[in-house]
mmCIF file of C-alpha atoms in Angstrom:
data_model
loop_
_atom_site.group_PDB
_atom_site.id
_atom_site.type_symbol
_atom_site.label_atom_id
_atom_site.label_comp_id
_atom_site.label_asym_id
_atom_site.label_seq_id
_atom_site.Cartn_x
_atom_site.Cartn_y
_atom_site.Cartn_z
ATOM 1 C CA MET A 210 59.659 -21.657 72.682
ATOM 2 C CA LYS A 211 59.961 -17.971 70.962
ATOM 3 C CA ASN A 212 56.567 -17.731 69.391
ATOM 4 C CA LYS A 213 54.906 -18.869 72.990
ATOM 5 C CA LYS A 214 56.663 -16.121 74.719
ATOM 6 C CA THR A 215 55.482 -13.615 72.301
ATOM 7 C CA PHE A 216 52.041 -14.692 72.645
ATOM 8 C CA PHE A 217 52.171 -14.685 76.347
ATOM 9 C CA LYS A 218 53.484 -11.153 76.130
ATOM 10 C CA LYS A 219 50.744 -10.303 74.052
ATOM 11 C CA THR A 220 48.072 -12.021 75.856
ATOM 12 C CA LEU A 221 49.565 -10.149 79.121
ATOM 13 C CA SER A 222 49.251 -6.883 77.279
ATOM 14 C CA VAL A 223 45.451 -7.195 76.466
ATOM 15 C CA ASN A 224 44.577 -8.329 79.869
ATOM 16 C CA GLU A 225 46.242 -5.480 81.424
ATOM 17 C CA LYS A 226 44.678 -3.081 79.013
ATOM 18 C CA ALA A 227 41.242 -4.745 79.746
ATOM 19 C CA LEU A 228 41.904 -4.110 83.435
ATOM 20 C CA PHE A 229 42.952 -0.808 82.925
ATOM 21 C CA THR A 230 39.872 0.014 81.238
ATOM 22 C CA SER A 231 37.517 -1.558 83.895
ATOM 23 C CA TYR A 232 38.808 0.716 86.494
ATOM 24 C CA LYS A 233 38.418 3.865 84.127
ATOM 25 C CA VAL A 234 34.675 2.735 83.806
ATOM 26 C CA SER A 235 34.300 1.994 87.720
ATOM 27 C CA TYR A 236 35.961 5.352 88.314
ATOM 28 C CA LYS A 237 33.188 7.217 85.879
ATOM 29 C CA ILE A 238 30.579 5.482 87.790
ATOM 30 C CA VAL A 239 31.453 6.888 91.260
ATOM 31 C CA ARG A 240 32.003 10.048 89.526
ATOM 32 C CA CYS A 241 28.401 10.026 88.332
ATOM 33 C CA LYS A 242 27.196 8.584 91.660
ATOM 34 C CA LYS A 243 25.532 5.679 89.905
ATOM 35 C CA THR A 244 25.645 1.906 91.294
ATOM 36 C CA PRO A 245 28.026 -0.631 90.244
ATOM 37 C CA THR A 246 24.987 -2.691 88.604
ATOM 38 C CA ILE A 247 24.644 -0.154 85.794
ATOM 39 C CA THR A 248 27.812 -1.687 84.195
ATOM 40 C CA GLU A 249 26.227 -5.049 83.721
ATOM 41 C CA GLU A 250 22.871 -3.734 82.892
ATOM 42 C CA LEU A 251 23.460 -0.957 80.732
ATOM 43 C CA ILE A 252 26.874 0.086 79.742
ATOM 44 C CA LEU A 253 28.588 -3.296 78.830
ATOM 45 C CA PRO A 254 25.596 -4.354 76.654
ATOM 46 C CA ALA A 255 25.330 -0.976 75.179
ATOM 47 C CA ALA A 256 28.912 -0.888 74.470
ATOM 48 C CA ILE A 257 28.865 -4.090 72.928
ATOM 49 C CA GLU A 258 26.018 -3.416 70.643
ATOM 50 C CA ILE A 259 27.332 0.207 69.771
ATOM 51 C CA VAL A 260 30.824 -1.497 68.499
ATOM 52 C CA GLU A 261 29.246 -4.418 66.874
ATOM 53 C CA THR A 262 26.715 -2.189 64.744
ATOM 54 C CA LYS A 263 29.560 0.443 63.777
ATOM 55 C CA PHE A 264 32.711 -2.183 63.735
ATOM 56 C CA GLY A 265 31.378 -5.725 63.536
ATOM 57 C CA ASP A 266 31.434 -8.955 65.762
ATOM 58 C CA ASN A 267 35.200 -9.294 65.961
ATOM 59 C CA PHE A 268 35.592 -6.036 67.661
ATOM 60 C CA ALA A 269 32.553 -6.343 70.066
ATOM 61 C CA LYS A 270 33.955 -9.627 71.152
ATOM 62 C CA GLU A 271 37.081 -7.511 72.508
ATOM 63 C CA LEU A 272 35.004 -5.827 75.100
ATOM 64 C CA GLN A 273 33.587 -9.078 76.519
ATOM 65 C CA SER A 274 37.369 -9.690 78.057
ATOM 66 C CA ILE A 275 36.924 -6.512 80.005
ATOM 67 C CA PRO A 276 36.022 -7.617 83.685
ATOM 68 C CA LEU A 277 32.889 -5.728 84.212
ATOM 69 C CA SER A 278 30.672 -7.655 86.623
ATOM 70 C CA ASN A 279 28.940 -6.088 89.549
ATOM 71 C CA ASP A 280 31.206 -7.712 91.953
ATOM 72 C CA THR A 281 34.483 -6.613 90.289
ATOM 73 C CA VAL A 282 33.192 -3.259 90.082
ATOM 74 C CA SER A 283 32.247 -2.902 93.743
ATOM 75 C CA ARG A 284 35.754 -4.233 94.292
ATOM 76 C CA GLN A 285 37.605 -1.710 91.906
ATOM 77 C CA ILE A 286 35.449 1.159 93.490
ATOM 78 C CA ASP A 287 36.755 0.130 97.095
ATOM 79 C CA ASP A 288 40.150 -0.167 95.518
ATOM 80 C CA ILE A 289 40.082 3.538 94.040
ATOM 81 C CA ALA A 290 38.573 4.854 97.405
ATOM 82 C CA GLU A 291 41.302 3.354 99.383
ATOM 83 C CA ASP A 292 44.142 4.731 96.838
ATOM 84 C CA VAL A 293 42.453 8.394 97.249
ATOM 85 C CA GLU A 294 42.646 7.766 101.218
ATOM 86 C CA GLN A 295 46.324 6.740 101.006
ATOM 87 C CA GLN A 296 47.056 9.687 98.577
ATOM 88 C CA LEU A 297 45.359 12.072 101.049
ATOM 89 C CA PHE A 298 47.354 10.836 103.917
ATOM 90 C CA GLY A 299 50.510 11.170 101.964
ATOM 91 C CA LYS A 300 49.692 14.852 101.546
ATOM 92 C CA LEU A 301 48.986 15.521 104.973
ATOM 93 C CA ARG A 302 51.986 13.542 106.167
ATOM 94 C CA ASP A 303 54.284 16.393 107.762
ATOM 95 C CA LYS A 304 52.065 19.238 107.009
ATOM 96 C CA LEU A 305 49.918 21.558 108.521
ATOM 97 C CA PHE A 306 46.147 21.195 107.885
ATOM 98 C CA SER A 307 42.442 21.996 109.251
ATOM 99 C CA ILE A 308 39.491 19.980 109.553
ATOM 100 C CA GLN A 309 36.096 20.845 109.635
ATOM 101 C CA LEU A 310 33.380 18.362 110.746
ATOM 102 C CA ASP A 311 29.565 18.278 109.562
ATOM 103 C CA GLU A 312 26.699 15.855 109.661
ATOM 104 C CA ALA A 313 24.569 15.614 106.543
ATOM 105 C CA THR A 314 21.757 12.743 105.587
ATOM 106 C CA ASP A 315 21.600 11.134 102.093
ATOM 107 C CA SER A 316 18.439 10.575 99.890
ATOM 108 C CA ASN A 317 17.591 7.470 101.994
ATOM 109 C CA LYS A 318 17.678 9.852 105.231
ATOM 110 C CA ASP A 319 20.819 7.846 106.551
ATOM 111 C CA ALA A 320 22.911 10.161 108.714
ATOM 112 C CA HIS A 321 26.549 10.816 107.350
ATOM 113 C CA PHE A 322 29.441 12.273 109.582
ATOM 114 C CA ILE A 323 31.496 14.337 107.263
ATOM 115 C CA ALA A 324 35.089 15.488 107.459
ATOM 116 C CA TYR A 325 36.468 18.183 105.623
ATOM 117 C CA VAL A 326 40.028 18.673 105.319
ATOM 118 C CA ARG A 327 41.984 21.631 104.214
ATOM 119 C CA PHE A 328 45.717 21.792 103.284
ATOM 120 C CA TRP A 329 48.339 23.345 101.144
ATOM 121 C CA ASP A 330 49.535 21.248 98.066
ATOM 122 C CA ALA A 331 52.870 21.651 96.760
ATOM 123 C CA SER A 332 51.422 21.659 93.216
ATOM 124 C CA TYR A 333 49.983 25.140 94.119
ATOM 125 C CA GLU A 334 53.521 26.769 94.708
ATOM 126 C CA TRP A 335 53.064 28.298 91.129
ATOM 127 C CA MET A 336 50.094 30.500 92.712
ATOM 128 C CA ARG A 337 52.433 32.014 95.141
ATOM 129 C CA ASP A 338 55.310 32.710 93.071
ATOM 130 C CA PRO A 339 54.501 32.369 89.327
ATOM 131 C CA PHE A 340 58.029 33.306 88.301
ATOM 132 C CA GLN A 341 59.713 30.517 90.052
ATOM 133 C CA ASN A 342 57.336 27.780 89.569
ATOM 134 C CA THR A 343 55.031 26.439 86.416
ATOM 135 C CA PRO A 344 51.545 24.959 86.908
ATOM 136 C CA GLU A 345 51.283 21.340 86.177
ATOM 137 C CA GLY A 346 48.944 19.896 83.624
ATOM 138 C CA LEU A 347 48.993 22.659 81.450
ATOM 139 C CA SER A 348 48.108 22.567 77.638
ATOM 140 C CA THR A 349 50.401 23.622 74.651
ATOM 141 C CA THR A 350 48.054 27.042 74.580
ATOM 142 C CA GLU A 351 48.077 27.460 78.457
ATOM 143 C CA GLU A 352 51.762 27.065 78.522
ATOM 144 C CA GLU A 353 52.624 29.694 75.952
ATOM 145 C CA ASN A 354 50.200 31.936 77.750
ATOM 146 C CA PHE A 355 52.100 31.421 80.908
ATOM 147 C CA ILE A 356 55.144 32.139 79.318
ATOM 148 C CA ASP A 357 53.930 35.195 77.940
ATOM 149 C CA PHE A 358 52.458 35.910 81.525
ATOM 150 C CA THR A 359 55.537 35.496 83.225
ATOM 151 C CA SER A 360 57.953 37.311 80.736
ATOM 152 C CA SER A 361 56.338 40.655 81.278
ATOM 153 C CA GLY A 362 58.194 42.999 83.469
ATOM 154 C CA GLU A 363 55.188 44.936 84.597
ATOM 155 C CA ILE A 364 53.411 41.946 85.773
ATOM 156 C CA LYS A 365 56.344 41.084 87.773
ATOM 157 C CA ARG A 366 56.674 44.416 89.341
ATOM 158 C CA GLN A 367 52.855 44.477 90.384
ATOM 159 C CA PHE A 368 53.675 40.990 91.889
ATOM 160 C CA CYS A 369 56.465 42.109 93.850
ATOM 161 C CA ASN A 370 54.220 45.089 95.572
ATOM 162 C CA LYS A 371 50.955 43.476 95.956
ATOM 163 C CA THR A 372 49.477 40.542 98.079
ATOM 164 C CA HIS A 373 48.771 37.432 96.489
ATOM 165 C CA PHE A 374 45.021 38.031 96.543
ATOM 166 C CA GLN A 375 45.434 41.625 95.203
ATOM 167 C CA PHE A 376 47.910 40.613 92.395
ATOM 168 C CA TRP A 377 45.674 37.719 90.842
ATOM 169 C CA ALA A 378 42.639 39.947 91.497
ATOM 170 C CA GLU A 379 44.182 42.585 88.927
ATOM 171 C CA VAL A 380 45.491 40.385 86.169
ATOM 172 C CA ASP A 381 44.125 41.559 82.881
ATOM 173 C CA ASP A 382 41.335 39.425 81.317
ATOM 174 C CA GLU A 383 44.262 38.279 78.712
ATOM 175 C CA PHE A 384 45.125 35.860 81.218
ATOM 176 C CA SER A 385 41.707 34.987 82.526
ATOM 177 C CA GLU A 386 42.145 31.355 82.514
ATOM 178 C CA LEU A 387 45.364 31.495 84.470
ATOM 179 C CA LYS A 388 43.482 33.926 86.804
ATOM 180 C CA THR A 389 40.431 31.432 87.418
ATOM 181 C CA LYS A 390 43.177 28.601 87.890
ATOM 182 C CA ALA A 391 44.677 30.897 90.906
ATOM 183 C CA PHE A 392 41.456 31.797 92.728
ATOM 184 C CA ARG A 393 40.103 28.209 92.680
ATOM 185 C CA ILE A 394 43.210 27.924 95.127
ATOM 186 C CA LEU A 395 43.022 31.302 96.770
ATOM 187 C CA LEU A 396 39.105 31.232 97.423
ATOM 188 C CA PRO A 397 38.444 28.831 100.699
ATOM 189 C CA ARG A 398 37.399 25.597 99.541
ATOM 190 C CA PHE A 399 38.256 22.163 101.239
ATOM 191 C CA GLN A 400 40.352 19.840 99.344
ATOM 192 C CA HIS A 401 38.874 16.467 100.547
ATOM 193 C CA ARG A 402 35.880 15.125 102.327
ATOM 194 C CA THR A 403 35.229 11.581 104.080
ATOM 195 C CA PHE A 404 31.891 10.087 104.443
ATOM 196 C CA VAL A 405 31.636 7.832 107.690
ATOM 197 C CA LYS A 406 29.066 4.957 107.194
ATOM 198 C CA PRO A 407 25.379 5.734 108.465
ATOM 199 C CA ASP A 408 25.885 3.237 111.450
ATOM 200 C CA PHE A 409 28.625 5.831 112.780
ATOM 201 C CA PHE A 410 25.277 7.405 114.722
ATOM 202 C CA GLY A 411 24.143 4.045 115.700
ATOM 203 C CA GLY A 412 21.321 3.990 112.822
#
């Protein structure tokens, strides 16, 4: 019985990894604006050949357990889109935000209604006060750089006497990466855009 439980746990772990890998591939397909058919036509066959040539048949067979059919990838892309939408709704809930509406056409000349949403994300608080908040997702080098930045008495004095824009505009090139991160937040840009299906316009 103990051996059966161990086998089941191991199998479940492998299946979870295969599913997670499948979602990661689907996400990259979306980012590259490719159709789901590319997985069965190119990505999976190419990956199997690469692994088979480099590491052997046994490792290549492992790739076949990854669910990458056209239908599966299409469904996962829908799941990812819904998750992004729910994350957006969560960020907008109880917050002030602005909306810009626009119309555009794609390569097939289908009309799309686009909604741009701009809002303030709590993860940007470090830009408003870097001496009280720390940016998320910093590398080790960036963390050390940020510590040096916030440890400077002169920089803190400048922060207290200038607007956010003036302060970050005059930050020394020594902290150029941090400065760039801040300006990506400061400069006007929209955090999310939503496409409505072409038939929105009756096309």
